[in-house]
Coordinates of N, CA and C in Angstrom, one line a residue:
M1 N 33.8 127.6 122.5 CA 35.0 128.6 122.4 C 33.8 129.6 122.7
P2 N 34.0 130.9 123.3 CA 33.1 131.9 123.7 C 32.4 132.4 122.2
E3 N 31.2 132.6 122.4 CA 30.5 133.5 121.3 C 30.6 134.8 121.0
A4 N 30.7 135.4 119.9 CA 30.8 136.8 119.9 C 29.3 137.2 119.9
V5 N 29.3 138.9 120.3 CA 28.1 139.4 120.5 C 27.4 139.6 119.1
K6 N 26.0 139.3 119.2 CA 25.1 139.3 118.0 C 24.8 140.8 117.4
G7 N 24.5 140.5 116.4 CA 24.4 142.1 116.0 C 25.5 142.9 115.1
E8 N 26.9 142.2 115.5 CA 27.9 143.0 114.8 C 28.1 142.3 113.6
S9 N 29.1 142.7 112.8 CA 29.1 142.1 111.3 C 30.7 142.3 111.0
G10 N 31.2 141.2 110.1 CA 32.2 141.4 109.7 C 33.4 141.3 110.5
A11 N 34.3 142.4 110.4 CA 35.5 142.8 111.3 C 34.8 142.7 113.0
G12 N 33.8 143.4 113.0 CA 33.3 143.7 114.5 C 33.1 142.4 115.0
R13 N 32.5 141.5 114.5 CA 32.2 140.3 115.0 C 33.6 139.4 115.3
G14 N 34.5 139.7 114.2 CA 35.9 138.8 114.8 C 36.4 139.7 115.9
Q15 N 36.5 141.0 116.0 CA 37.3 141.4 117.0 C 36.4 141.1 118.3
A16 N 35.3 140.8 118.5 CA 34.5 140.6 119.5 C 34.8 139.1 120.1
R17 N 35.0 138.4 119.0 CA 35.1 137.1 119.2 C 36.7 136.8 120.0
T18 N 37.4 137.5 119.2 CA 38.9 137.8 119.8 C 39.0 138.0 121.2
R19 N 38.3 139.0 121.4 CA 38.3 139.8 122.9 C 37.6 138.8 123.8
L20 N 36.7 138.1 123.6 CA 36.0 137.1 124.4 C 36.7 135.8 124.6
A21 N 37.4 135.6 123.5 CA 38.3 134.2 123.9 C 39.7 134.9 124.8
R22 N 40.0 136.1 124.2 CA 41.3 136.5 125.3 C 40.3 136.6 126.8
R23 N 39.5 136.9 127.0 CA 39.2 137.1 128.5 C 38.9 135.9 129.0
A24 N 38.2 134.9 128.4 CA 38.0 133.5 128.6 C 39.4 132.8 129.2
V25 N 40.2 133.1 128.2 CA 41.9 132.5 128.5 C 42.5 133.2 129.7
V26 N 42.2 134.4 129.9 CA 42.9 135.2 131.3 C 41.8 134.6 132.3
D27 N 40.9 134.6 132.5 CA 39.7 134.2 133.4 C 40.2 132.9 134.0
A28 N 40.2 131.7 133.1 CA 40.9 130.4 133.2 C 42.0 130.5 133.8
A29 N 43.0 131.0 133.4 CA 44.3 131.2 133.8 C 44.5 131.5 135.3
R30 N 43.7 132.4 135.7 CA 43.6 132.9 136.8 C 43.3 132.1 138.0
D31 N 42.2 131.2 137.6 CA 41.7 130.1 138.5 C 42.5 129.1 138.7
L32 N 43.2 128.7 137.3 CA 44.1 127.5 137.5 C 45.4 127.8 138.4
F33 N 46.0 129.0 138.0 CA 47.7 129.6 138.6 C 47.2 129.5 140.2
E34 N 46.0 129.9 140.6 CA 45.6 130.3 141.9 C 45.6 128.9 142.6
V35 N 44.9 128.2 142.0 CA 44.8 127.0 142.6 C 45.9 125.7 142.4
H36 N 46.3 125.7 141.4 CA 47.8 125.1 141.2 C 49.1 125.4 141.0
G37 N 49.2 126.8 140.8 CA 50.4 127.5 140.8 C 50.8 127.5 139.1
Y38 N 51.7 128.4 139.2 CA 52.1 128.4 137.6 C 52.6 127.4 136.8
A39 N 54.1 126.8 137.5 CA 54.6 125.9 136.9 C 53.6 124.5 136.6
A40 N 52.7 124.4 137.7 CA 51.8 123.0 137.4 C 50.7 123.3 136.0
T41 N 50.5 124.6 135.9 CA 49.3 124.9 134.9 C 49.8 124.8 133.6
T42 N 49.3 123.9 132.7 CA 49.4 123.9 131.5 C 48.8 124.5 130.3
I43 N 49.3 124.9 128.9 CA 48.3 125.3 128.0 C 47.0 124.6 127.9
D44 N 47.1 123.2 127.7 CA 46.2 122.4 127.4 C 45.3 122.6 128.8
A45 N 45.6 122.4 130.0 CA 44.7 122.7 131.0 C 43.9 124.3 131.0
I46 N 44.7 125.2 130.5 CA 43.8 126.5 130.5 C 43.1 126.4 129.0
S47 N 43.3 125.6 128.1 CA 42.5 125.6 126.8 C 41.1 125.0 127.2
A48 N 41.5 123.9 128.0 CA 40.2 122.9 128.5 C 39.4 124.0 129.5
R49 N 40.0 124.6 130.3 CA 38.9 125.5 131.2 C 38.2 126.5 130.5
S50 N 38.9 127.0 129.7 CA 38.7 128.4 128.8 C 37.5 128.1 127.6
D51 N 37.6 126.6 127.1 CA 36.9 126.4 126.0 C 37.5 126.9 124.6
V52 N 38.7 127.3 124.8 CA 39.4 127.9 123.7 C 40.4 127.1 123.1
P53 N 40.5 126.6 121.8 CA 41.5 125.7 121.5 C 42.8 126.1 121.6
A54 N 43.7 124.9 122.1 CA 45.1 125.5 122.4 C 45.9 126.3 121.1
P55 N 45.4 125.9 120.0 CA 46.2 126.7 118.6 C 45.8 128.2 118.9
T56 N 44.4 128.2 119.3 CA 43.8 129.6 119.3 C 44.7 130.6 120.5
V57 N 44.9 129.8 121.7 CA 45.5 130.4 122.8 C 46.9 130.6 122.4
Y58 N 47.6 129.8 121.6 CA 49.2 130.0 121.4 C 49.0 131.6 120.2
R59 N 48.4 131.5 119.6 CA 48.2 132.6 118.7 C 47.9 133.9 119.4
L60 N 47.0 133.8 120.5 CA 46.5 135.0 121.1 C 47.6 135.3 122.0
F61 N 48.1 134.7 122.7 CA 49.5 135.0 124.0 C 50.6 134.4 123.7
S62 N 50.9 133.6 122.6 CA 52.3 132.9 122.3 C 52.9 132.0 123.2
S63 N 52.6 132.2 124.6 CA 53.2 131.4 125.5 C 52.4 131.5 127.0
K64 N 52.7 130.6 127.8 CA 52.0 130.7 129.3 C 52.3 131.9 129.5
L65 N 53.6 132.3 129.6 CA 54.4 133.6 130.1 C 53.1 134.9 129.5
G66 N 53.0 134.7 128.4 CA 52.2 135.8 127.9 C 50.9 136.0 128.2
I67 N 50.1 134.6 128.7 CA 48.8 134.6 129.2 C 48.9 135.2 130.9
L68 N 50.2 135.0 131.5 CA 50.4 135.7 132.9 C 50.6 137.1 132.7
K69 N 51.3 137.6 131.6 CA 51.4 139.1 131.4 C 50.2 139.6 131.2
A70 N 49.4 139.2 130.4 CA 47.8 139.7 130.1 C 47.1 139.7 131.6
L71 N 47.2 138.7 132.3 CA 46.3 138.6 133.4 C 46.9 139.8 134.2
L72 N 48.4 140.1 134.5 CA 48.8 141.1 135.3 C 48.4 142.5 134.8
D73 N 48.4 142.6 133.5 CA 47.8 143.9 132.8 C 46.6 144.2 133.2
T74 N 45.7 143.1 133.1 CA 44.2 143.4 133.3 C 44.0 143.7 134.9
S75 N 44.7 142.9 135.6 CA 44.5 143.0 137.0 C 45.0 144.4 137.4
I76 N 45.9 144.9 137.1 CA 46.7 146.3 137.2 C 45.6 147.2 136.7
A77 N 45.0 147.2 135.7 CA 44.2 147.9 135.0 C 42.8 148.1 135.8
G78 N 42.5 146.8 135.9 CA 41.2 146.7 136.2 C 40.1 146.3 135.2
D79 N 40.6 146.6 134.1 CA 40.4 146.1 132.6 C 40.8 145.7 131.5
D80 N 40.4 144.9 130.3 CA 41.5 144.6 129.3 C 41.5 145.7 128.3
E81 N 41.3 147.3 128.7 CA 41.6 148.4 127.6 C 43.1 148.3 127.5
P82 N 43.6 148.7 126.4 CA 44.9 148.9 126.3 C 45.5 150.4 126.8
V83 N 45.4 150.7 127.7 CA 45.8 152.0 128.4 C 46.4 151.8 129.8
A84 N 47.8 152.4 129.9 CA 48.6 152.1 130.9 C 48.0 152.9 132.1
V85 N 47.9 152.3 133.4 CA 47.5 153.0 134.4 C 47.6 154.4 134.7
A86 N 49.1 154.7 134.3 CA 49.6 156.2 134.6 C 49.0 157.2 133.5
D87 N 48.3 156.6 132.3 CA 47.8 157.3 131.5 C 46.2 157.4 131.8
R88 N 45.5 156.7 132.6 CA 44.2 156.9 132.9 C 43.8 158.1 133.7
P89 N 42.6 158.5 133.5 CA 42.1 160.1 134.1 C 42.3 160.1 135.5
D90 N 42.2 158.9 136.4 CA 42.0 159.6 138.0 C 43.6 159.3 138.4
V91 N 44.6 158.7 137.7 CA 46.1 159.1 137.9 C 46.5 160.4 138.1
P92 N 46.5 161.1 136.7 CA 46.8 162.4 136.6 C 46.1 163.2 137.6
A93 N 44.9 163.0 137.8 CA 44.1 163.7 138.8 C 44.7 164.0 140.1
R94 N 45.1 162.7 140.6 CA 45.8 162.5 141.9 C 47.2 163.5 141.9
F95 N 47.9 163.5 140.9 CA 48.9 164.4 141.0 C 48.7 166.0 140.6
A96 N 47.5 166.2 140.1 CA 47.2 167.5 139.9 C 46.5 168.2 141.2
E97 N 46.2 167.4 142.3 CA 45.6 167.6 143.5 C 46.5 168.7 144.0
D98 N 45.9 170.0 144.5 CA 47.0 170.8 145.0 C 47.5 170.7 146.6
D99 N 46.3 170.2 147.2 CA 46.6 169.5 148.7 C 47.6 168.3 148.7
P100 N 48.7 168.5 149.1 CA 49.6 167.2 149.3 C 48.7 165.9 150.2
R101 N 48.0 166.3 151.4 CA 47.4 165.3 151.8 C 46.5 164.8 151.0
R102 N 45.6 165.5 150.4 CA 44.6 164.8 149.4 C 45.2 164.0 148.3
M103 N 46.4 164.7 147.7 CA 47.1 164.0 146.7 C 47.7 162.5 147.2
L104 N 48.3 162.6 148.4 CA 48.4 161.0 148.9 C 46.9 160.3 149.2
A105 N 46.4 160.9 149.8 CA 44.9 160.0 150.0 C 44.5 159.5 148.6
G106 N 44.6 160.0 147.7 CA 44.3 159.9 146.5 C 45.0 158.8 145.8
I107 N 46.3 158.7 145.9 CA 47.5 157.6 145.6 C 46.9 156.5 146.4
A108 N 46.8 156.7 147.7 CA 46.7 155.4 148.5 C 45.2 154.5 148.1
A109 N 44.1 155.4 147.7 CA 43.0 155.0 147.2 C 43.5 153.9 145.9
V110 N 44.1 154.7 145.0 CA 44.5 153.9 143.9 C 45.5 152.5 144.1
T111 N 46.5 152.9 145.2 CA 47.1 151.6 145.6 C 46.2 150.6 146.3
S112 N 45.5 150.8 146.7 CA 44.3 150.1 147.6 C 43.8 149.2 146.3
A113 N 43.4 149.8 145.3 CA 42.4 149.0 144.7 C 43.3 148.5 143.8
I114 N 44.5 148.7 143.2 CA 45.4 147.8 142.6 C 45.6 146.5 143.2
N115 N 46.0 146.9 144.6 CA 46.8 145.6 145.3 C 45.4 144.6 145.6
Q116 N 44.4 145.1 145.8 CA 42.9 144.3 145.7 C 42.9 143.4 144.5
R117 N 43.1 143.7 143.5 CA 43.1 143.2 142.0 C 44.3 142.2 141.8
T118 N 45.4 142.7 142.1 CA 46.6 142.0 142.0 C 47.2 141.0 142.9
N119 N 46.7 141.1 144.0 CA 47.5 140.4 145.2 C 47.7 138.8 144.7
V120 N 46.8 138.0 144.1 CA 46.8 136.9 144.1 C 47.9 136.4 142.7
V121 N 47.6 137.3 142.0 CA 48.4 137.2 140.7 C 49.8 137.4 140.7
Y122 N 50.3 138.5 141.6 CA 51.3 139.1 141.9 C 52.1 137.9 142.5
R123 N 51.3 137.3 143.4 CA 52.2 136.3 144.3 C 52.5 134.9 143.2
V124 N 51.5 134.8 142.3 CA 51.8 133.6 141.4 C 53.1 134.1 140.4
L125 N 53.3 135.5 140.4 CA 54.4 135.9 139.4 C 55.9 135.8 140.2
V126 N 55.5 136.2 141.8 CA 56.8 135.9 142.4 C 57.4 134.6 142.6
G127 N 56.2 133.5 142.5 CA 56.5 132.4 142.6 C 57.0 131.7 141.4
A128 N 56.7 132.1 140.4 CA 57.2 131.7 138.9 C 58.6 132.3 138.7
A129 N 58.9 133.6 139.1 CA 60.3 134.1 139.0 C 61.3 133.0 139.9
G130 N 60.8 132.7 140.6 CA 62.0 131.9 141.3 C 62.4 130.7 140.5
T131 N 62.0 130.4 139.4 CA 62.4 128.9 138.7 C 62.5 129.4 137.2
D132 N 61.8 130.6 136.6 CA 61.6 131.1 135.3 C 62.2 132.3 135.1
P133 N 63.4 132.3 134.2 CA 64.0 133.6 134.0 C 63.3 134.4 133.3
A134 N 62.5 134.0 132.4 CA 61.5 135.0 131.7 C 60.6 135.6 132.8
A135 N 59.8 134.7 133.7 CA 59.0 135.5 134.7 C 59.8 136.4 135.6
A136 N 61.2 136.3 135.8 CA 61.7 136.9 136.4 C 62.1 138.3 135.9
Q137 N 62.3 138.3 134.8 CA 62.5 139.4 134.1 C 61.1 140.3 133.8
L138 N 59.9 139.5 133.9 CA 58.7 140.4 133.9 C 58.3 141.1 135.3
L139 N 58.9 140.3 136.3 CA 58.7 140.8 137.6 C 59.5 141.9 137.9
G140 N 60.8 141.9 137.0 CA 61.7 143.0 137.3 C 61.2 144.4 136.3
S141 N 60.5 143.9 135.3 CA 60.1 145.1 134.7 C 58.7 145.9 135.3
I142 N 58.2 144.8 135.9 CA 56.9 145.5 136.8 C 57.5 146.2 138.2
Q143 N 58.5 145.7 138.7 CA 58.9 146.5 139.9 C 59.3 147.9 139.5
Q144 N 60.3 147.7 138.3 CA 60.7 149.0 137.8 C 59.8 150.0 137.4
Q145 N 58.7 149.7 136.8 CA 57.4 150.6 136.7 C 57.0 151.0 137.7
R146 N 56.7 150.5 138.9 CA 56.1 150.7 140.1 C 57.3 151.8 140.7
D147 N 58.7 151.5 140.6 CA 59.3 152.5 141.2 C 59.4 153.8 140.4
E148 N 59.2 153.7 139.4 CA 59.1 154.8 138.4 C 58.0 155.8 139.0
G149 N 57.0 155.2 139.1 CA 55.7 155.7 139.7 C 55.9 156.5 141.1
Q150 N 56.7 155.5 142.0 CA 56.9 156.1 143.3 C 58.0 157.2 143.3
R151 N 58.9 157.2 142.4 CA 60.0 158.4 142.5 C 59.0 159.4 142.2
R152 N 58.1 159.3 141.0 CA 57.2 160.3 140.5 C 56.5 161.4 141.8
I153 N 56.0 160.5 142.6 CA 55.2 161.0 143.7 C 56.2 161.8 144.7
A154 N 57.5 161.2 145.1 CA 58.3 161.7 145.7 C 59.0 163.2 145.0
R155 N 58.8 163.2 143.8 CA 59.7 164.2 143.2 C 58.4 165.5 142.9
T156 N 57.5 164.9 143.0 CA 56.1 165.9 142.8 C 56.2 166.7 144.3
L157 N 56.1 166.0 145.2 CA 56.2 166.5 146.3 C 57.4 167.4 147.0
A158 N 58.5 166.9 146.3 CA 59.8 167.7 146.5 C 59.6 169.1 145.9
R159 N 59.1 169.1 144.6 CA 59.4 170.1 143.8 C 58.2 171.1 144.4
R160 N 57.4 170.8 145.0 CA 56.1 171.8 145.6 C 56.5 172.4 147.1
G161 N 57.9 171.8 147.6 CA 58.2 172.0 148.8 C 57.5 171.4 150.0
A162 N 56.6 170.5 149.6 CA 55.7 169.7 150.8 C 56.4 168.8 151.5
L163 N 58.0 168.3 151.6 CA 58.4 167.5 152.1 C 58.8 168.1 153.6
R164 N 58.5 167.2 154.7 CA 58.9 167.7 156.0 C 60.5 167.9 156.0
D165 N 60.8 168.6 157.0 CA 62.3 169.0 157.2 C 63.1 168.0 157.6
G166 N 64.1 167.6 157.0 CA 64.9 166.4 157.2 C 64.6 165.4 156.1
V167 N 63.9 165.4 155.3 CA 63.3 164.3 154.4 C 63.7 164.6 153.0
R168 N 65.0 164.3 152.6 CA 65.1 164.6 151.0 C 64.1 163.9 150.1
E169 N 64.2 164.2 148.7 CA 63.5 163.5 147.8 C 64.1 162.0 147.8
R170 N 65.2 161.7 147.8 CA 65.7 160.1 147.8 C 65.0 159.6 148.8
D171 N 64.9 160.1 150.0 CA 64.4 159.5 151.4 C 63.0 159.3 151.0
A172 N 62.4 160.1 150.6 CA 60.8 160.1 150.4 C 60.6 159.0 149.5
A173 N 61.3 158.7 148.4 CA 61.3 157.9 147.5 C 61.4 156.4 148.3
D174 N 62.4 156.1 149.2 CA 62.5 155.0 149.9 C 61.4 154.7 150.7
L175 N 60.9 155.7 151.4 CA 59.8 155.5 152.2 C 58.5 155.1 151.6
I176 N 58.3 155.8 150.3 CA 57.0 155.3 149.4 C 57.3 154.1 149.2
H177 N 58.3 153.8 148.7 CA 58.6 152.6 148.1 C 58.1 150.9 149.4
A178 N 58.7 151.7 150.6 CA 58.8 150.4 151.7 C 57.0 150.4 152.2
L179 N 56.2 151.8 152.1 CA 55.0 151.7 152.7 C 54.1 151.2 151.5
M180 N 54.2 151.5 150.3 CA 53.4 151.1 149.2 C 53.7 149.3 148.6
A181 N 54.6 149.1 149.2 CA 55.1 147.5 148.6 C 53.7 146.8 148.8
P182 N 53.5 145.8 147.9 CA 52.6 144.7 147.8 C 52.6 143.8 148.9
D183 N 53.8 143.6 149.5 CA 53.9 142.8 150.8 C 53.5 143.4 151.7
V184 N 53.5 144.4 152.1 CA 52.8 145.1 153.4 C 51.3 145.1 153.1
Y185 N 50.5 145.3 151.8 CA 49.4 144.9 151.7 C 49.0 143.6 152.2
R186 N 49.6 142.6 151.6 CA 49.4 141.1 152.0 C 49.9 140.7 153.4
L187 N 50.5 141.8 154.1 CA 50.6 141.4 155.4 C 49.6 142.0 156.4
L188 N 49.0 142.9 156.0 CA 47.9 143.5 156.8 C 46.6 143.2 156.3
V189 N 46.2 143.1 155.2 CA 45.1 142.5 154.5 C 44.6 141.0 154.6
V190 N 45.6 140.4 154.1 CA 45.6 138.7 153.9 C 46.1 138.0 155.3
D191 N 47.0 138.6 156.0 CA 47.7 137.9 157.1 C 47.1 138.1 158.3
R192 N 46.7 139.4 158.6 CA 46.1 140.2 159.6 C 44.7 140.5 159.6
G193 N 44.1 140.4 158.4 CA 42.7 140.6 158.2 C 42.0 141.7 158.3
W194 N 43.0 142.8 157.9 CA 42.4 144.2 157.7 C 41.5 144.1 156.4
S195 N 40.5 145.1 156.6 CA 39.8 145.3 155.5 C 40.6 146.1 154.4
P196 N 40.4 146.2 153.0 CA 40.9 147.0 152.3 C 40.8 148.7 152.6
E197 N 39.7 149.0 153.0 CA 39.3 150.2 153.2 C 40.3 150.8 154.8
R198 N 40.7 149.8 155.8 CA 41.3 150.4 156.7 C 42.7 150.2 156.2
Y199 N 43.2 149.6 155.7 CA 44.4 149.4 154.7 C 44.5 151.1 154.0
E200 N 43.7 151.3 153.5 CA 43.7 152.5 152.6 C 43.8 153.8 153.4
E201 N 42.9 153.6 154.6 CA 43.4 154.9 155.4 C 44.5 154.8 156.4
W202 N 44.9 153.8 156.3 CA 46.1 153.7 157.1 C 47.5 154.0 156.0
L203 N 47.5 153.8 154.9 CA 48.4 154.1 153.9 C 48.4 155.5 154.0
A204 N 47.2 156.0 153.7 CA 47.1 157.6 153.6 C 47.8 158.2 154.6
A205 N 47.2 158.1 155.8 CA 47.9 158.7 156.9 C 49.3 158.4 157.2
T206 N 50.0 157.1 157.0 CA 51.3 156.8 157.1 C 51.9 157.8 156.5
L207 N 51.8 157.7 155.2 CA 52.6 158.4 153.8 C 52.4 159.8 154.6
A208 N 51.4 160.4 154.7 CA 51.5 161.8 155.3 C 52.1 162.4 156.4
Q209 N 52.2 161.5 157.4 CA 53.4 161.4 158.6 C 54.5 161.5 158.5
Q210 N 54.9 160.5 157.3 CA 56.4 160.3 157.1 C 56.9 161.3 156.4
L211 N 55.9 161.9 155.6 CA 56.8 162.6 154.3 C 56.1 164.2 154.4
L212 N 55.3 164.8 155.1 CA 54.9 166.0 154.8 C 55.3 166.6 156.3

């Protein structure tokens, strides 16, 4: 089992051990899900790969779906800090940008970074959702959160009078939903071989062209 950082004492060592164990389990699950898929990966296999006893895995995550959710949360945020993406400093800063084009460019940068981190695990979740009702519910929750964030973009642009003539707030939300979809990232970057930087530039330019 992963060892805690030396020099800490009492509760600090316990918290460090727990955090290291969670990280080991999540890292092991990422590798196994990618190679074998969600359905074929067992808790025992994750336990063996992570060197964390199975009872501890269950105590930390409750279930395999709990591990997948933790993996998604970590991938979306980029770390294991318990802070939602929308509450992190860089996201409010994008919406505070006065220039709509710079605002969309900043949002495109955040979107590209998230897609880079989540592309594989998101496909794992989509595959799991086809046979696991709980995974389907988790996928629906993530899609709802994404929709809320995208509607916020459209609402912000509409309130500032930045939308071009003929584009209503609802139309803008639909366009943002389509252009920022994870499947578009996968088609361009994974299937067609674009670099993430090219995808980011394309997304920023296309959002501006379609919305402003």
